[in-house]
Amino acid sequence: MQKPIKGFSKLTKQGKIEWLTHQFFNSPEEAQTLLKSYWHQEPKTQKLHDEFIENTLSNFFTPFGVAPNFKIDNKVYALPMAIEESSVVAAAAKSASFWFARGGFKTTIVSTTKIGHVHFMYTGNFDKLNQLFEAEKARFLADTESITANMRARGGGILNLELKDKTSELANYYQLEAKFETCDSMGANFINSCLEQFAQTLEELVAESEMLSEEEKDLQVVMRILSNYTPECLVRSEVTCKVEELTEGTEISPAEFAHKFEQAVKIAEIEPYRATTHNKGIMNGIDAVVIATGNDFRAVEAACHTYASRSGQYRSLTHCEVTDGIFRFWIEVPLALGTVGGLTSLHPMVRFALDMLQKPSAEELMSIIASSGLAQNFAALRALVTTGIQKGHMKMHLLNILNQLEATEAEKKIIIEHFKDNVVSHSAAVQKFCEVRGIENTQQILKNR
Ligand code: MEV
């Protein structure tokens, strides 16, 4: 068996590439050429990317697309979307145009509070500890003054501190729960720095206390970390129109469409199998903009899915109501985002994306991204309750199939023309490709790859 490599991180970039390609590739030269072909032509820009993470060898491209015509709170945006899945950008753009003509997206920032915890074990008297904590709260604020100075100057900081008894769920387990306002930054570093100081202050307070006996001083901090579950950093986005205005693009009557659409949402509200796919479609729209704007999509995903499960069952993040001839469709999602700090000023394409959005505040970005999720869900459900998604999806996917088969531009043109009036499937695309190229099957092409 191969031995583990020691000191890999200390090798130069070239050294890492040499080691890797000689260990795992039949043709190290070829592998190296490929890796290097994805380097940025400008060494300074490449160095910037190299330094985002550790052991960087190259870059991994994801398409950067744009969905224009988003009217959100009466302002018009073109949304930057970084995503590899075909149809997502087209769906967003289609929904955006549809709702542009019907008043656009209207959003509400419900709240922007973020949260973090010092998780600790304590075997003493909690009432006494809590009394001590409440009496000395100012000390926690004073001890974090240097950390919070900038944030306070921007209008944010620590909002609340509280001890929580969690012993009914885990023996001896308590929390110091802290709430924060982090303004236009996502605030992870700020929150974690505060929490680390809170833990130290708490330990010192207990150790120094004359109120607690020696036995009552047994407090052990387990972790200090922000929570990515941010149900109090919440945004709502809504679209609404008269049922009779739900015309464009549907082959059924507006009333039937509204009814089927509402049922589709209700199904996702009660059926976790459907809710998972339904919400996945929403995340197509959310993640693409989250990534393009340099935000942490893993954090956003985690928060949204926990929020979708808050009733004890996983449910839809969107809701729909059709009453008195009015169609209402809305989303409510926790989105902890930043438009300053992190990658926002470092990554040139993130800067570009934020400029494209006219330098939004974090709250404005919450509204934009929630609307992107809603738009995506509207497009998916509109297709699902009418023609089905495969028609549109496979048309978009056709190019991927043809690129896989290394079709020439001339071949692509003929095949795309053919499928304007024919149903696309993988086998139909392959068959047409063979016909155009004049071959029996694609075995040889795929073998050579
Ligand atoms: C595909 O990425 C997303 C959809 O499956 C979402 C949905 O079914 O609602 C189309």
PDB file of C-alpha atoms and ligand atoms in Angstrom, residues 85 88 274 277-282 284 376-377 380-381 384 389 393, ligand 1:
ATOM      1  CA  GLU A  85     -26.642  23.216 -14.339  1.00  0.00           C
ATOM      2  CA  VAL A  88     -31.398  27.394 -14.265  1.00  0.00           C
ATOM      3  CA  ARG A 274     -41.513  16.235  -2.953  1.00  0.00           C
ATOM      4  CA  THR A 277     -36.880  18.273  -4.772  1.00  0.00           C
ATOM      5  CA  HIS A 278     -39.037  21.386  -4.598  1.00  0.00           C
ATOM      6  CA  ASN A 279     -36.540  23.071  -2.244  1.00  0.00           C
ATOM      7  CA  LYS A 280     -33.600  21.801  -4.316  1.00  0.00           C
ATOM      8  CA  GLY A 281     -35.040  23.761  -7.221  1.00  0.00           C
ATOM      9  CA  ILE A 282     -35.316  26.845  -4.989  1.00  0.00           C
ATOM     10  CA  ASN A 284     -30.700  26.360  -7.682  1.00  0.00           C
ATOM     11  CA  GLN A 376     -36.691  29.537  -9.836  1.00  0.00           C
ATOM     12  CA  ASN A 377     -39.466  27.711  -7.996  1.00  0.00           C
ATOM     13  CA  ALA A 380     -40.051  24.804 -12.117  1.00  0.00           C
ATOM     14  CA  LEU A 381     -43.659  24.515 -10.922  1.00  0.00           C
ATOM     15  CA  LEU A 384     -44.132  20.755 -13.879  1.00  0.00           C
ATOM     16  CA  ILE A 389     -39.634  19.907 -17.210  1.00  0.00           C
ATOM     17  CA  HIS A 393     -34.461  20.922 -19.758  1.00  0.00           C
TER      18      HIS A 393
HETATM   19  C1  MEV B   1     -33.892  20.518 -11.052  1.00  0.00           C
HETATM   20  O1  MEV B   1     -32.592  20.946 -10.768  1.00  0.00           O
HETATM   21  C2  MEV B   1     -34.881  21.162 -10.101  1.00  0.00           C
HETATM   22  C3  MEV B   1     -36.325  20.688 -10.218  1.00  0.00           C
HETATM   23  O2  MEV B   1     -36.395  19.271 -10.077  1.00  0.00           O
HETATM   24  C4  MEV B   1     -37.094  21.365  -9.109  1.00  0.00           C
HETATM   25  C5  MEV B   1     -38.507  20.878  -8.914  1.00  0.00           C
HETATM   26  O3  MEV B   1     -38.808  19.701  -9.236  1.00  0.00           O
HETATM   27  O4  MEV B   1     -39.308  21.678  -8.393  1.00  0.00           O
HETATM   28  C6  MEV B   1     -36.899  21.031 -11.574  1.00  0.00           C
END
